[in-house]
């Protein structure tokens, strides 16, 4: 999928290039490529592939540019003072992808854009919980500073991988936020758009299952990184796709709350 390839291209720039100015220039080059995409002048194979997908969707240009902006934030910012600041990062880095995917799969109701935004926030926050240690190794702390203070967690705790009870409480609080955004996303998705958006629902189910495993493990993210096995991911994807097909065929959908609970 060309969108996935584009996301990998811009994300790898930030993670693989130690020279910030080189990474910034490469991201600027991709901005030019997005402009060129809508003029049928893209040079990169990924841009040329995306041209077929997005040329008739001018509204997606802004999402693509905001996604690049989200990647660039990792070059400039490695701490977030409040959740409002973190929300902006999550929107640019993840909700934009959800909006682009929603446009690709198609929808009839404008509220589905809100679903894509909220789902993106939920997925990105799950990544943040899962990757606390990995991000700390890069001197990045995505947990808001004011919430660290509220739960009596210090930057030193995180940078030295201390798996304290206070950190576990903070991560449990973040997990509640993930579930809330997930619920709001599902509530925003019109039933008539669910089947078209089933790929996003599969992702949501996999991420919720990952979060559940982290919770069951007691938020021991400083000790190891929780990953679902490929077989389990396949099972969750198959089960979710089968459920959505059944719901679509019978035109009968479960209550949002029970559906979210079933995905844990």
mmCIF file with all atom_site columns, C-alpha atoms in Angstrom, residues 6-127:
data_model
loop_
_atom_site.group_PDB
_atom_site.id
_atom_site.type_symbol
_atom_site.label_atom_id
_atom_site.label_alt_id
_atom_site.label_comp_id
_atom_site.label_asym_id
_atom_site.label_entity_id
_atom_site.label_seq_id
_atom_site.pdbx_PDB_ins_code
_atom_site.Cartn_x
_atom_site.Cartn_y
_atom_site.Cartn_z
_atom_site.occupancy
_atom_site.B_iso_or_equiv
_atom_site.pdbx_formal_charge
_atom_site.auth_seq_id
_atom_site.auth_comp_id
_atom_site.auth_asym_id
_atom_site.auth_atom_id
_atom_site.pdbx_PDB_model_num
ATOM 1   C CA . UNK A 1 6   ? 5.181   6.790  2.443   1.00 0.00 ? 6   UNK A CA 1
ATOM 2   C CA . UNK A 1 7   ? 4.785   6.595  6.227   1.00 0.00 ? 7   UNK A CA 1
ATOM 3   C CA . UNK A 1 8   ? 7.805   4.306  6.440   1.00 0.00 ? 8   UNK A CA 1
ATOM 4   C CA . UNK A 1 9   ? 9.884   6.632  4.274   1.00 0.00 ? 9   UNK A CA 1
ATOM 5   C CA . UNK A 1 10  ? 9.317   9.739  6.393   1.00 0.00 ? 10  UNK A CA 1
ATOM 6   C CA . UNK A 1 11  ? 9.422   7.902  9.717   1.00 0.00 ? 11  UNK A CA 1
ATOM 7   C CA . UNK A 1 12  ? 12.742  6.229  8.881   1.00 0.00 ? 12  UNK A CA 1
ATOM 8   C CA . UNK A 1 13  ? 14.284  9.612  8.088   1.00 0.00 ? 13  UNK A CA 1
ATOM 9   C CA . UNK A 1 14  ? 13.788  10.751 11.665  1.00 0.00 ? 14  UNK A CA 1
ATOM 10  C CA . UNK A 1 15  ? 14.924  7.482  13.249  1.00 0.00 ? 15  UNK A CA 1
ATOM 11  C CA . UNK A 1 16  ? 17.907  6.676  11.024  1.00 0.00 ? 16  UNK A CA 1
ATOM 12  C CA . UNK A 1 17  ? 19.650  10.008 10.429  1.00 0.00 ? 17  UNK A CA 1
ATOM 13  C CA . UNK A 1 18  ? 21.690  11.321 13.344  1.00 0.00 ? 18  UNK A CA 1
ATOM 14  C CA . UNK A 1 19  ? 22.386  14.631 11.626  1.00 0.00 ? 19  UNK A CA 1
ATOM 15  C CA . UNK A 1 20  ? 19.292  16.734 12.283  1.00 0.00 ? 20  UNK A CA 1
ATOM 16  C CA . UNK A 1 21  ? 19.879  19.092 9.374   1.00 0.00 ? 21  UNK A CA 1
ATOM 17  C CA . UNK A 1 22  ? 20.196  16.195 6.927   1.00 0.00 ? 22  UNK A CA 1
ATOM 18  C CA . UNK A 1 23  ? 16.951  14.716 8.225   1.00 0.00 ? 23  UNK A CA 1
ATOM 19  C CA . UNK A 1 24  ? 15.261  18.110 7.967   1.00 0.00 ? 24  UNK A CA 1
ATOM 20  C CA . UNK A 1 25  ? 16.393  18.528 4.350   1.00 0.00 ? 25  UNK A CA 1
ATOM 21  C CA . UNK A 1 26  ? 15.070  15.084 3.474   1.00 0.00 ? 26  UNK A CA 1
ATOM 22  C CA . UNK A 1 27  ? 11.710  15.917 5.008   1.00 0.00 ? 27  UNK A CA 1
ATOM 23  C CA . UNK A 1 28  ? 11.688  19.182 3.039   1.00 0.00 ? 28  UNK A CA 1
ATOM 24  C CA . UNK A 1 29  ? 12.347  17.147 -0.092  1.00 0.00 ? 29  UNK A CA 1
ATOM 25  C CA . UNK A 1 30  ? 9.287   15.032 0.678   1.00 0.00 ? 30  UNK A CA 1
ATOM 26  C CA . UNK A 1 31  ? 7.228   18.190 1.095   1.00 0.00 ? 31  UNK A CA 1
ATOM 27  C CA . UNK A 1 32  ? 8.250   19.124 -2.435  1.00 0.00 ? 32  UNK A CA 1
ATOM 28  C CA . UNK A 1 33  ? 7.302   15.627 -3.562  1.00 0.00 ? 33  UNK A CA 1
ATOM 29  C CA . UNK A 1 34  ? 3.791   16.054 -2.154  1.00 0.00 ? 34  UNK A CA 1
ATOM 30  C CA . UNK A 1 35  ? 3.461   19.306 -4.084  1.00 0.00 ? 35  UNK A CA 1
ATOM 31  C CA . UNK A 1 36  ? 4.750   17.504 -7.171  1.00 0.00 ? 36  UNK A CA 1
ATOM 32  C CA . UNK A 1 37  ? 2.303   14.650 -6.617  1.00 0.00 ? 37  UNK A CA 1
ATOM 33  C CA . UNK A 1 38  ? -0.634  16.942 -7.313  1.00 0.00 ? 38  UNK A CA 1
ATOM 34  C CA . UNK A 1 39  ? 1.084   18.232 -10.450 1.00 0.00 ? 39  UNK A CA 1
ATOM 35  C CA . UNK A 1 40  ? 1.807   14.711 -11.747 1.00 0.00 ? 40  UNK A CA 1
ATOM 36  C CA . UNK A 1 41  ? 5.532   15.368 -11.414 1.00 0.00 ? 41  UNK A CA 1
ATOM 37  C CA . UNK A 1 42  ? 6.525   13.110 -8.514  1.00 0.00 ? 42  UNK A CA 1
ATOM 38  C CA . UNK A 1 43  ? 9.993   11.598 -8.826  1.00 0.00 ? 43  UNK A CA 1
ATOM 39  C CA . UNK A 1 44  ? 9.983   8.921  -6.111  1.00 0.00 ? 44  UNK A CA 1
ATOM 40  C CA . UNK A 1 45  ? 8.300   5.557  -6.856  1.00 0.00 ? 45  UNK A CA 1
ATOM 41  C CA . UNK A 1 46  ? 6.216   5.955  -3.689  1.00 0.00 ? 46  UNK A CA 1
ATOM 42  C CA . UNK A 1 47  ? 5.027   9.385  -4.817  1.00 0.00 ? 47  UNK A CA 1
ATOM 43  C CA . UNK A 1 48  ? 4.130   7.995  -8.219  1.00 0.00 ? 48  UNK A CA 1
ATOM 44  C CA . UNK A 1 49  ? 2.169   5.175  -6.591  1.00 0.00 ? 49  UNK A CA 1
ATOM 45  C CA . UNK A 1 50  ? 0.360   7.633  -4.288  1.00 0.00 ? 50  UNK A CA 1
ATOM 46  C CA . UNK A 1 51  ? -0.536  9.792  -7.292  1.00 0.00 ? 51  UNK A CA 1
ATOM 47  C CA . UNK A 1 52  ? -3.037  7.161  -8.413  1.00 0.00 ? 52  UNK A CA 1
ATOM 48  C CA . UNK A 1 53  ? -4.614  7.119  -4.958  1.00 0.00 ? 53  UNK A CA 1
ATOM 49  C CA . UNK A 1 54  ? -4.707  10.812 -4.043  1.00 0.00 ? 54  UNK A CA 1
ATOM 50  C CA . UNK A 1 55  ? -4.763  12.821 -7.275  1.00 0.00 ? 55  UNK A CA 1
ATOM 51  C CA . UNK A 1 56  ? -8.549  13.092 -7.105  1.00 0.00 ? 56  UNK A CA 1
ATOM 52  C CA . UNK A 1 57  ? -8.516  13.727 -3.347  1.00 0.00 ? 57  UNK A CA 1
ATOM 53  C CA . UNK A 1 58  ? -7.114  17.268 -2.955  1.00 0.00 ? 58  UNK A CA 1
ATOM 54  C CA . UNK A 1 59  ? -8.244  17.320 0.683   1.00 0.00 ? 59  UNK A CA 1
ATOM 55  C CA . UNK A 1 60  ? -5.534  14.738 1.407   1.00 0.00 ? 60  UNK A CA 1
ATOM 56  C CA . UNK A 1 61  ? -2.685  17.087 0.523   1.00 0.00 ? 61  UNK A CA 1
ATOM 57  C CA . UNK A 1 62  ? -2.929  18.857 3.867   1.00 0.00 ? 62  UNK A CA 1
ATOM 58  C CA . UNK A 1 63  ? -2.993  15.544 5.745   1.00 0.00 ? 63  UNK A CA 1
ATOM 59  C CA . UNK A 1 64  ? 0.173   14.388 3.962   1.00 0.00 ? 64  UNK A CA 1
ATOM 60  C CA . UNK A 1 65  ? 1.959   17.633 4.753   1.00 0.00 ? 65  UNK A CA 1
ATOM 61  C CA . UNK A 1 66  ? 0.826   17.525 8.391   1.00 0.00 ? 66  UNK A CA 1
ATOM 62  C CA . UNK A 1 67  ? 2.132   13.978 8.660   1.00 0.00 ? 67  UNK A CA 1
ATOM 63  C CA . UNK A 1 68  ? 5.566   15.189 7.563   1.00 0.00 ? 68  UNK A CA 1
ATOM 64  C CA . UNK A 1 69  ? 5.250   17.979 10.121  1.00 0.00 ? 69  UNK A CA 1
ATOM 65  C CA . UNK A 1 70  ? 4.539   15.373 12.789  1.00 0.00 ? 70  UNK A CA 1
ATOM 66  C CA . UNK A 1 71  ? 7.713   13.495 11.897  1.00 0.00 ? 71  UNK A CA 1
ATOM 67  C CA . UNK A 1 72  ? 9.661   16.760 12.027  1.00 0.00 ? 72  UNK A CA 1
ATOM 68  C CA . UNK A 1 73  ? 8.428   17.385 15.565  1.00 0.00 ? 73  UNK A CA 1
ATOM 69  C CA . UNK A 1 74  ? 10.659  14.500 16.665  1.00 0.00 ? 74  UNK A CA 1
ATOM 70  C CA . UNK A 1 75  ? 13.644  16.483 15.424  1.00 0.00 ? 75  UNK A CA 1
ATOM 71  C CA . UNK A 1 76  ? 12.731  19.550 17.459  1.00 0.00 ? 76  UNK A CA 1
ATOM 72  C CA . UNK A 1 77  ? 10.872  18.294 20.529  1.00 0.00 ? 77  UNK A CA 1
ATOM 73  C CA . UNK A 1 78  ? 11.752  15.508 22.946  1.00 0.00 ? 78  UNK A CA 1
ATOM 74  C CA . UNK A 1 79  ? 9.603   16.609 25.875  1.00 0.00 ? 79  UNK A CA 1
ATOM 75  C CA . UNK A 1 80  ? 5.925   17.564 26.170  1.00 0.00 ? 80  UNK A CA 1
ATOM 76  C CA . UNK A 1 81  ? 4.734   19.766 29.021  1.00 0.00 ? 81  UNK A CA 1
ATOM 77  C CA . UNK A 1 82  ? 1.005   19.015 28.766  1.00 0.00 ? 82  UNK A CA 1
ATOM 78  C CA . UNK A 1 83  ? -1.348  16.571 27.101  1.00 0.00 ? 83  UNK A CA 1
ATOM 79  C CA . UNK A 1 84  ? -2.588  19.350 24.819  1.00 0.00 ? 84  UNK A CA 1
ATOM 80  C CA . UNK A 1 85  ? 0.936   19.582 23.386  1.00 0.00 ? 85  UNK A CA 1
ATOM 81  C CA . UNK A 1 86  ? 1.150   15.800 23.080  1.00 0.00 ? 86  UNK A CA 1
ATOM 82  C CA . UNK A 1 87  ? -2.266  15.683 21.420  1.00 0.00 ? 87  UNK A CA 1
ATOM 83  C CA . UNK A 1 88  ? -0.979  17.904 18.611  1.00 0.00 ? 88  UNK A CA 1
ATOM 84  C CA . UNK A 1 89  ? 1.917   15.515 18.041  1.00 0.00 ? 89  UNK A CA 1
ATOM 85  C CA . UNK A 1 90  ? -0.381  12.470 18.078  1.00 0.00 ? 90  UNK A CA 1
ATOM 86  C CA . UNK A 1 91  ? -2.720  14.165 15.627  1.00 0.00 ? 91  UNK A CA 1
ATOM 87  C CA . UNK A 1 92  ? 0.041   14.950 13.163  1.00 0.00 ? 92  UNK A CA 1
ATOM 88  C CA . UNK A 1 93  ? 1.864   11.639 13.529  1.00 0.00 ? 93  UNK A CA 1
ATOM 89  C CA . UNK A 1 94  ? -1.119  9.280  13.649  1.00 0.00 ? 94  UNK A CA 1
ATOM 90  C CA . UNK A 1 95  ? -4.538  10.900 13.132  1.00 0.00 ? 95  UNK A CA 1
ATOM 91  C CA . UNK A 1 96  ? -3.417  12.178 9.741   1.00 0.00 ? 96  UNK A CA 1
ATOM 92  C CA . UNK A 1 97  ? -2.720  8.577  8.741   1.00 0.00 ? 97  UNK A CA 1
ATOM 93  C CA . UNK A 1 98  ? -6.192  7.622  9.919   1.00 0.00 ? 98  UNK A CA 1
ATOM 94  C CA . UNK A 1 99  ? -7.755  10.440 7.911   1.00 0.00 ? 99  UNK A CA 1
ATOM 95  C CA . UNK A 1 100 ? -5.829  9.428  4.806   1.00 0.00 ? 100 UNK A CA 1
ATOM 96  C CA . UNK A 1 101 ? -6.824  5.790  5.235   1.00 0.00 ? 101 UNK A CA 1
ATOM 97  C CA . UNK A 1 102 ? -10.459 6.785  5.765   1.00 0.00 ? 102 UNK A CA 1
ATOM 98  C CA . UNK A 1 103 ? -10.389 8.706  2.483   1.00 0.00 ? 103 UNK A CA 1
ATOM 99  C CA . UNK A 1 104 ? -8.889  5.719  0.681   1.00 0.00 ? 104 UNK A CA 1
ATOM 100 C CA . UNK A 1 105 ? -11.434 3.230  2.014   1.00 0.00 ? 105 UNK A CA 1
ATOM 101 C CA . UNK A 1 106 ? -14.331 5.641  1.553   1.00 0.00 ? 106 UNK A CA 1
ATOM 102 C CA . UNK A 1 107 ? -17.127 6.873  3.801   1.00 0.00 ? 107 UNK A CA 1
ATOM 103 C CA . UNK A 1 108 ? -20.531 8.500  3.546   1.00 0.00 ? 108 UNK A CA 1
ATOM 104 C CA . UNK A 1 109 ? -20.803 10.306 6.858   1.00 0.00 ? 109 UNK A CA 1
ATOM 105 C CA . UNK A 1 110 ? -18.526 13.249 7.774   1.00 0.00 ? 110 UNK A CA 1
ATOM 106 C CA . UNK A 1 111 ? -18.442 12.024 11.390  1.00 0.00 ? 111 UNK A CA 1
ATOM 107 C CA . UNK A 1 112 ? -16.164 9.240  10.181  1.00 0.00 ? 112 UNK A CA 1
ATOM 108 C CA . UNK A 1 113 ? -13.373 11.803 9.988   1.00 0.00 ? 113 UNK A CA 1
ATOM 109 C CA . UNK A 1 114 ? -13.773 12.286 13.744  1.00 0.00 ? 114 UNK A CA 1
ATOM 110 C CA . UNK A 1 115 ? -13.531 8.509  14.138  1.00 0.00 ? 115 UNK A CA 1
ATOM 111 C CA . UNK A 1 116 ? -10.250 8.543  12.212  1.00 0.00 ? 116 UNK A CA 1
ATOM 112 C CA . UNK A 1 117 ? -8.847  11.344 14.364  1.00 0.00 ? 117 UNK A CA 1
ATOM 113 C CA . UNK A 1 118 ? -9.782  9.749  17.683  1.00 0.00 ? 118 UNK A CA 1
ATOM 114 C CA . UNK A 1 119 ? -8.601  6.309  16.589  1.00 0.00 ? 119 UNK A CA 1
ATOM 115 C CA . UNK A 1 120 ? -5.247  7.756  15.560  1.00 0.00 ? 120 UNK A CA 1
ATOM 116 C CA . UNK A 1 121 ? -4.822  9.347  18.995  1.00 0.00 ? 121 UNK A CA 1
ATOM 117 C CA . UNK A 1 122 ? -5.708  6.049  20.663  1.00 0.00 ? 122 UNK A CA 1
ATOM 118 C CA . UNK A 1 123 ? -3.200  4.067  18.602  1.00 0.00 ? 123 UNK A CA 1
ATOM 119 C CA . UNK A 1 124 ? -0.389  6.573  19.097  1.00 0.00 ? 124 UNK A CA 1
ATOM 120 C CA . UNK A 1 125 ? -0.930  6.697  22.856  1.00 0.00 ? 125 UNK A CA 1
ATOM 121 C CA . UNK A 1 126 ? -0.728  2.897  22.917  1.00 0.00 ? 126 UNK A CA 1
ATOM 122 C CA . UNK A 1 127 ? 2.608   3.123  21.130  1.00 0.00 ? 127 UNK A CA 1
#
